[in-house]
Amino acid sequence: MIKTENLIKIYQTDDVETTALNEVNIEIKEGEFVSVMGPSGCGKSTLLNVLGMIDNPTSGHFYFNGSEVGSLPERKRSDVRKHNLGFVFQSFNLIDELTVYENVELPMLYTKVPSADRKKRVEELLEGMNIMHRAKHFPQQLSGGQQQRVAVARAIVNKPKLILADEPTGNLDSSNGDEVMKILSELNSTGTTILMVTHSQYCAEFGNRIIRMLDGQVVTENVVRQYL
Amino acid sequence: MLKNNIKIAWRHILKNKFISAINFTGLVVGMVAVLFIWQYVAYEKNYDKIHENTDDVYRVSTDRVKDGVAFMKFAAGAACAAPVIAKNFPEVENYVKLVKSGDAIYKRKDKNEVTYQPEKVYFVMPSLFDIFSFPLAKGNTATCLSEPFSAVITESVAKKMFGDEDPIGKTLNRNNDSDYKITAIIKDAPQNSHIKFDILLSYITYSDVFNSDNNNTETGPYWDGFLSYLKLKSQTDWKDLESRIPAVMERTYDKETSESVVFHLQPFNDIHLNSNLLFETEPPGDGNAVNFLFLIGSLVLIIAWFNYVNLSTARSELRAKEVGVRKVIGSDRSSLIRQFMVEAALMNIIAILTALLLAQVLAPWFVNLIDKDIPMSIFSNLGLLSVVLAVFLLGTLLTGLYPAFLLSSFKPIHVLKGSSNQSKKNRGNWMRKGLVVFQFIASVGLIASTIIIYTQLDFMKDKKIGLDIEQTLVIKRPIVTDSTFTAKAKTFRKQLEKLSVAKNVTNSTSVPGQPFGMTVGASKWGNDEENFGFHAMCADFNYADTYDIELVAGRKLSKEMGNDQNSCILNELAVDVFQIETPEEALGLEINFWGDKLKVVGVVKNFHHEAPKSIMEPMILRGFGERFSPDYFSVKLNTKEIGQTMASVESIWKSLFSQNPIDYFFLDDHYDQQYNSETLFGKIFSLFSGLAILVSCLGLFALIAFVAERKKKEIGIRKVLGASIPSIVTMLSKDFIKLIFIALLIAIPLCWYLMNNWLDGFAERIDIQWWYFALAGLIAISIAILTMSYQSVKAALLNPVESLKTE
C-alpha cells in the first residue's frame, strides 16, 4: 500500500537546515498495523505527515497504492486524502463550533455522501463508539476519552483504507487510552491499515510491526512478539 | 454543505460576541449612513426626472457681455432668446417661455372671501405641456392655455380654494384687477423639480394683452426674466448649434447688441446641480457638495468593512486550527473560501436588515436635519433596493474575500504543528497596518475638513459686509394695492418714524439679502453707444444711514434735495465700470438710466448686498422717481422688545392696508438664510465625520483588545520581571500611535488639496492654516489614545499569576 524510496525531508529556516527525514525506505502492506517509535525530534511525526500527504517530501519517492504521490499538487493530494485516509491526532483536533454529530459528519460532506446515508453512518459509528447520547454536545463538553472516540469516529467515517494516528493516547489516561487502542485494533482486524506514531511501548505493541527511528532515519524494524 | 457553513458561521458570530458586536455595530452605522446619503444623493440626482424625454431639452441662458467679459448671467434671460433661435434653426422642434408673475392675491370670483396668495405663478406658453410631462388631473392640456386670461391650477391650490367643488370653468380674480378662467388642473410637481408652480396663466395674456403695444416680448434682447426652454430634434449636436447662435444674432441685431447679448444652452438635466445664475427658479443644488457627501457617507461604510477585514485577519491564528483540520479531513481550498464567504455574507445580511430597520426609524429625523422633503420609504423605492443589494454583495465580497483567501491558504502541516506560516502572518500584519492607516487618514481628514468648513462658515457670517443689518425689521409692501398706494406708503413711513422704538426708517425696492431686483444697462448721458450693466435699486434718503453704508465721496441722497429723485449713488465697482479713476471724479456725472437723466451725487464703499459667498457687483442706488414705489419698509429698532413693537406696527398696517395680511421679517435672520445650503452641508458633513471616527475607533478598540489578549503571557512575564504599568501601556499602544502619525502625514496634503478646491468656490474665503491640521491630528490621537488606554490599562493591571496560568 505504501512504499517509500530514499524519502528525505529537510526544513529550512533562516540559517538552520534540519533534516527531519533522511533516506527513509519503508513499506507498509495493506492490513498491517504499524507503530512508529523514537525519541522526540526523531522525525516520526514528519514521516506521518508526509505519508498522510499533508506535507511534501524534499526528495525521494512515495508510492501510495502503486502511484507516485509525493509530488502531487495540493488539490490532488487533498482528493487522495479525503477518499483514502483518516487522521487521529494527539490533541483530537475536533472543530469546537461543531457538535459531536457534525464533527463526525464533516468528512462525508467533502466526499458528497447523500444526506440519508450520512445520518445512518454517523449514528452507526456513534452507537459503536458508545457516544450516541453525546451527539448534540460540543467537543468542550466532553471528556478527553470521549473526544478521542469522536475523533476516531470522524477518521473512519469515510471508511478509509489507511488510518494515520499521531500519539492517539498521548492526552488520555490509561483506561481511556486502552479503549482507543482497542478500537484501533478492531478496525485493523476488519482490514483497515493503520500507521501509528507513539512514545509508548505498550501502545506500540498493539500493532504487528514496530519501526524505530533516530535522527530522521529508520534504525530497526521489528515484528511484534505475538506475531512472531 | 451550505447549511453546515451557515450553521458554523452563526456559531462563530455567537462565540466571538465582542468582535461580532464591533463588526455588527460598525457595519450597521456604515450602512445606515450609506442608505441616508444615497437617498439624499438620489433625490438630488433625480431632479426633474418626472419629465420624460428631456434629453433633447435645453434652457437658454443669457449673458450680458462687456468687452468680451460676461458681467451678468441670467437663467431667466432675454425675451427674444427662444423665438430668435427657433426661427433660425430648423433643429429646434419646439420651445416654451415662462415669465414669473409678481406677488398677488387671488380670490374666487364666486366666493370673494376665499383668497389665496400663491408663491409661484408663471405666464406660460401652451407648449409647456408638449415639452414637459406635468401630469394632468383634469382638463385638456392642448387647449387650456391657448386663450387669454386662462389659468391652470395645481391640485393643492384647487383643494385649498375649492375644496371638493369642481374648479373647471370657475373664475379667479387677481389683485382686484383681472379675471382668469380655470381651464385645467394638474398634479403638483414633486419637490425635486426645478420648475414648480401653483398657478399657470396663459402667456398670450402677458404678450398680447398686457404688452399689446409692444412686441418686445418676442424680440427684445435687453428684456430679461424669460425662462426659455428649447426642444431640439434628437441627435442634434447642441454644442454646435450653440456656437452658431452668435452669427444669427449678428444677422438679426446691430453690432452692439449682438456683442453684448450672448446665449448659451444648458442641458435640462444638468440645471439643478450645475447652474447658478441670476433669476434661477429656485436655489440651485450644489453638485460638488452632493458628490462630497456621497463620498463621506461611503467612507463610513468602507471603514466598517475594513474593521471586519482587520479583525478577521487578526483572529486568523485562532481559526488556523479549524482550517488545518478541515483540510486534513478532505476540504479543498475553494470550499474553505466558500465557508468564510458565507460567514461574511451572514454578518452583512444581519447588519443590512438591522440598518434598513434603523434607517426607517430614523428617517423622520434625517429628513428634518436636511430640511428637504425627501420620501424616505425603503420599500417603495426600487432604486434603494438595488443599493441595498449592492451594499450587501460588495460588502460580502470586500469583507469576505481577503480573510477567506488568507485563512484558506494556511497549510495544515504548519497550523497543526502550531506554527502558522510566518510570511503569511507578516502579510496579514502589513495589510492590517495599511487598513488602520487608511482609516486614520479618513478620520484625520474628516476632522480637519470639518474644522475648515465651520471656520469658513463663521468667516462668512462674521465678515464685515459693509452694512449694519442688526435689529432691523423689514415689512414687505402690500400685495393688493390701488392708486392710493404711494400716498399710503408715505403715511405708513411717517407713522413708523413716530414709533418710539424706531431709530431710523427707510423705503427701498430691495433690502440686503434679496436680489437687487433691477438690472439696468446704463450709459453716460449723451454717450448712449457705451452701455454698461449694473444692478440697481431705488431707495429713499435714509437708506445709507439706516444700513450704515460708508460714504467715500460726495453726499448721500438727501431729503432737502426733494428726495433726490434724479440723483443716484454708485458703489466703487460702478465707478470702475464707468472707467473713472477716482470716486471724486465720478461726482456730477450724468447717466442715462432707462431714459431718466440721473446725476451721481455720491460714491459709497462696496458692500455685500448679498452674502459674501457671491461676488460684489457694480451697483446704482437711485432716488425714487415717479414710476417706482417701495417694495420694502425697513425700521432700525433701538430695542430688542419685539412683542410691543410688532403690535404697534401691525396696528398701523391694519389702519392703512386692511385688505392685506402683514408680511415681515428680521433682516439678520433673513440674511443668514443665504447660508442655509452651506450650514446644511456643514451639519451633514460633521455628522458623517463623527460616524466615520466612531467606527474607526471601534475597530481600533477591538484590535488593541485582541493584541492585549494575544500578549497576555508576555505582559505577565514582563510584570514578573518588574515592568511598570505605563511601560506596558506604551508597549501595547506604540505601534498604533506610529500608524496614526503615518496617517497624519498622508492626510494633511490630501485634505489640504481637497478643501482648497472646496474653498475656491467662495468669492471670499479663509486661508488654510497649519493649526487646523495640528488640531485635527491632536483630536484623532487623543481619541485613539483614549480608546486604546482602556484596553491596555486593563491588560497591564491583570495579575501576572492569572495571565501566566491561563497560558
PDB file of C-alpha atoms in Angstrom, chain B residues 453-563:
ATOM      1  CA  ILE B 453     -15.860  74.062   6.808  1.00  0.00           C
ATOM      2  CA  TYR B 454     -17.025  75.589  10.073  1.00  0.00           C
ATOM      3  CA  THR B 455     -14.268  78.191  10.072  1.00  0.00           C
ATOM      4  CA  GLN B 456     -15.307  79.237   6.561  1.00  0.00           C
ATOM      5  CA  LEU B 457     -18.973  79.391   7.596  1.00  0.00           C
ATOM      6  CA  ASP B 458     -18.123  81.540  10.618  1.00  0.00           C
ATOM      7  CA  PHE B 459     -15.874  83.690   8.469  1.00  0.00           C
ATOM      8  CA  MET B 460     -18.716  84.385   6.054  1.00  0.00           C
ATOM      9  CA  LYS B 461     -21.222  85.061   8.800  1.00  0.00           C
ATOM     10  CA  ASP B 462     -18.862  87.292  10.796  1.00  0.00           C
ATOM     11  CA  LYS B 463     -17.458  89.063   7.803  1.00  0.00           C
ATOM     12  CA  LYS B 464     -17.921  92.788   7.811  1.00  0.00           C
ATOM     13  CA  ILE B 465     -20.376  93.045   4.978  1.00  0.00           C
ATOM     14  CA  GLY B 466     -20.248  96.828   4.866  1.00  0.00           C
ATOM     15  CA  LEU B 467     -23.825  97.056   6.118  1.00  0.00           C
ATOM     16  CA  ASP B 468     -25.496  97.084   9.502  1.00  0.00           C
ATOM     17  CA  ILE B 469     -28.316  94.566   9.345  1.00  0.00           C
ATOM     18  CA  GLU B 470     -28.794  94.057  13.095  1.00  0.00           C
ATOM     19  CA  GLN B 471     -32.094  94.896  14.797  1.00  0.00           C
ATOM     20  CA  THR B 472     -33.759  95.722  11.530  1.00  0.00           C
ATOM     21  CA  LEU B 473     -37.396  94.923  10.964  1.00  0.00           C
ATOM     22  CA  VAL B 474     -38.372  94.718   7.296  1.00  0.00           C
ATOM     23  CA  ILE B 475     -42.024  94.900   6.215  1.00  0.00           C
ATOM     24  CA  LYS B 476     -42.941  93.882   2.675  1.00  0.00           C
ATOM     25  CA  ARG B 477     -45.239  96.108   0.649  1.00  0.00           C
ATOM     26  CA  PRO B 478     -48.908  95.080   0.484  1.00  0.00           C
ATOM     27  CA  ILE B 479     -49.796  92.830  -2.425  1.00  0.00           C
ATOM     28  CA  VAL B 480     -53.143  94.280  -3.327  1.00  0.00           C
ATOM     29  CA  THR B 481     -52.762  97.989  -3.965  1.00  0.00           C
ATOM     30  CA  ASP B 482     -54.527 100.735  -5.849  1.00  0.00           C
ATOM     31  CA  SER B 483     -53.776 104.264  -6.985  1.00  0.00           C
ATOM     32  CA  THR B 484     -53.644 105.453  -3.367  1.00  0.00           C
ATOM     33  CA  PHE B 485     -50.673 103.235  -2.560  1.00  0.00           C
ATOM     34  CA  THR B 486     -47.938 105.867  -2.996  1.00  0.00           C
ATOM     35  CA  ALA B 487     -49.718 108.253  -0.650  1.00  0.00           C
ATOM     36  CA  LYS B 488     -50.462 105.482   1.848  1.00  0.00           C
ATOM     37  CA  ALA B 489     -46.868 104.310   1.713  1.00  0.00           C
ATOM     38  CA  LYS B 490     -45.758 107.808   2.706  1.00  0.00           C
ATOM     39  CA  THR B 491     -48.211 107.839   5.615  1.00  0.00           C
ATOM     40  CA  PHE B 492     -47.080 104.387   6.693  1.00  0.00           C
ATOM     41  CA  ARG B 493     -43.462 105.518   6.647  1.00  0.00           C
ATOM     42  CA  LYS B 494     -44.245 108.635   8.669  1.00  0.00           C
ATOM     43  CA  GLN B 495     -46.146 106.675  11.280  1.00  0.00           C
ATOM     44  CA  LEU B 496     -43.318 104.174  11.572  1.00  0.00           C
ATOM     45  CA  GLU B 497     -40.930 107.052  12.178  1.00  0.00           C
ATOM     46  CA  LYS B 498     -43.104 108.217  15.042  1.00  0.00           C
ATOM     47  CA  LEU B 499     -42.737 104.927  16.903  1.00  0.00           C
ATOM     48  CA  SER B 500     -40.530 105.402  19.928  1.00  0.00           C
ATOM     49  CA  VAL B 501     -38.646 102.185  19.133  1.00  0.00           C
ATOM     50  CA  ALA B 502     -37.725 103.324  15.605  1.00  0.00           C
ATOM     51  CA  LYS B 503     -34.228 104.715  15.275  1.00  0.00           C
ATOM     52  CA  ASN B 504     -34.349 105.010  11.501  1.00  0.00           C
ATOM     53  CA  VAL B 505     -36.836 104.178   8.764  1.00  0.00           C
ATOM     54  CA  THR B 506     -36.256 103.775   5.047  1.00  0.00           C
ATOM     55  CA  ASN B 507     -38.119 102.671   1.912  1.00  0.00           C
ATOM     56  CA  SER B 508     -36.499 100.786  -0.894  1.00  0.00           C
ATOM     57  CA  THR B 509     -37.118  98.403  -3.777  1.00  0.00           C
ATOM     58  CA  SER B 510     -34.739  95.840  -2.324  1.00  0.00           C
ATOM     59  CA  VAL B 511     -33.066  95.046   1.002  1.00  0.00           C
ATOM     60  CA  PRO B 512     -29.829  93.235   1.838  1.00  0.00           C
ATOM     61  CA  GLY B 513     -30.104  89.510   1.328  1.00  0.00           C
ATOM     62  CA  GLN B 514     -32.598  89.954  -1.520  1.00  0.00           C
ATOM     63  CA  PRO B 515     -31.665  90.198  -5.198  1.00  0.00           C
ATOM     64  CA  PHE B 516     -31.317  93.811  -6.325  1.00  0.00           C
ATOM     65  CA  GLY B 517     -34.451  93.377  -8.381  1.00  0.00           C
ATOM     66  CA  MET B 518     -33.322  95.565 -11.251  1.00  0.00           C
ATOM     67  CA  THR B 519     -30.546  95.095 -13.748  1.00  0.00           C
ATOM     68  CA  VAL B 520     -30.010  98.024 -15.956  1.00  0.00           C
ATOM     69  CA  GLY B 521     -27.957  98.919 -18.979  1.00  0.00           C
ATOM     70  CA  ALA B 522     -26.861 102.471 -18.170  1.00  0.00           C
ATOM     71  CA  SER B 523     -24.596 104.832 -20.065  1.00  0.00           C
ATOM     72  CA  LYS B 524     -23.005 108.224 -19.629  1.00  0.00           C
ATOM     73  CA  TRP B 525     -25.575 110.840 -20.663  1.00  0.00           C
ATOM     74  CA  GLY B 526     -25.111 111.733 -24.301  1.00  0.00           C
ATOM     75  CA  ASN B 527     -22.983 108.667 -24.982  1.00  0.00           C
ATOM     76  CA  ASP B 528     -25.655 106.004 -25.385  1.00  0.00           C
ATOM     77  CA  GLU B 529     -23.447 103.783 -27.501  1.00  0.00           C
ATOM     78  CA  GLU B 530     -21.373 102.800 -24.495  1.00  0.00           C
ATOM     79  CA  ASN B 531     -23.828 100.858 -22.396  1.00  0.00           C
ATOM     80  CA  PHE B 532     -22.783  99.183 -19.148  1.00  0.00           C
ATOM     81  CA  GLY B 533     -24.608  96.656 -16.999  1.00  0.00           C
ATOM     82  CA  PHE B 534     -25.429  97.369 -13.355  1.00  0.00           C
ATOM     83  CA  HIS B 535     -27.514  96.055 -10.551  1.00  0.00           C
ATOM     84  CA  ALA B 536     -29.851  98.775  -9.423  1.00  0.00           C
ATOM     85  CA  MET B 537     -32.366  99.637  -6.742  1.00  0.00           C
ATOM     86  CA  CYS B 538     -34.367 102.637  -5.610  1.00  0.00           C
ATOM     87  CA  ALA B 539     -34.171 103.910  -2.074  1.00  0.00           C
ATOM     88  CA  ASP B 540     -35.069 106.994  -0.161  1.00  0.00           C
ATOM     89  CA  PHE B 541     -32.679 109.466   1.513  1.00  0.00           C
ATOM     90  CA  ASN B 542     -32.451 107.410   4.678  1.00  0.00           C
ATOM     91  CA  TYR B 543     -31.224 104.131   3.185  1.00  0.00           C
ATOM     92  CA  ALA B 544     -27.494 104.750   3.603  1.00  0.00           C
ATOM     93  CA  ASP B 545     -27.999 105.881   7.199  1.00  0.00           C
ATOM     94  CA  THR B 546     -30.336 103.066   8.162  1.00  0.00           C
ATOM     95  CA  TYR B 547     -27.915 100.455   6.840  1.00  0.00           C
ATOM     96  CA  ASP B 548     -24.834 102.431   7.854  1.00  0.00           C
ATOM     97  CA  ILE B 549     -23.224 102.361   4.419  1.00  0.00           C
ATOM     98  CA  GLU B 550     -19.873 104.141   4.332  1.00  0.00           C
ATOM     99  CA  LEU B 551     -19.587 107.141   2.045  1.00  0.00           C
ATOM    100  CA  VAL B 552     -16.352 107.519   0.067  1.00  0.00           C
ATOM    101  CA  ALA B 553     -17.077 110.708  -1.825  1.00  0.00           C
ATOM    102  CA  GLY B 554     -19.856 113.269  -2.243  1.00  0.00           C
ATOM    103  CA  ARG B 555     -23.032 113.032  -0.227  1.00  0.00           C
ATOM    104  CA  LYS B 556     -25.879 110.662   0.494  1.00  0.00           C
ATOM    105  CA  LEU B 557     -29.338 111.099  -1.014  1.00  0.00           C
ATOM    106  CA  SER B 558     -30.981 113.942   0.818  1.00  0.00           C
ATOM    107  CA  LYS B 559     -34.437 114.882   1.974  1.00  0.00           C
ATOM    108  CA  GLU B 560     -33.588 118.529   1.487  1.00  0.00           C
ATOM    109  CA  MET B 561     -32.978 117.909  -2.216  1.00  0.00           C
ATOM    110  CA  GLY B 562     -36.600 116.887  -2.797  1.00  0.00           C
ATOM    111  CA  ASN B 563     -35.780 113.259  -2.162  1.00  0.00           C
TER     112      ASN B 563
END
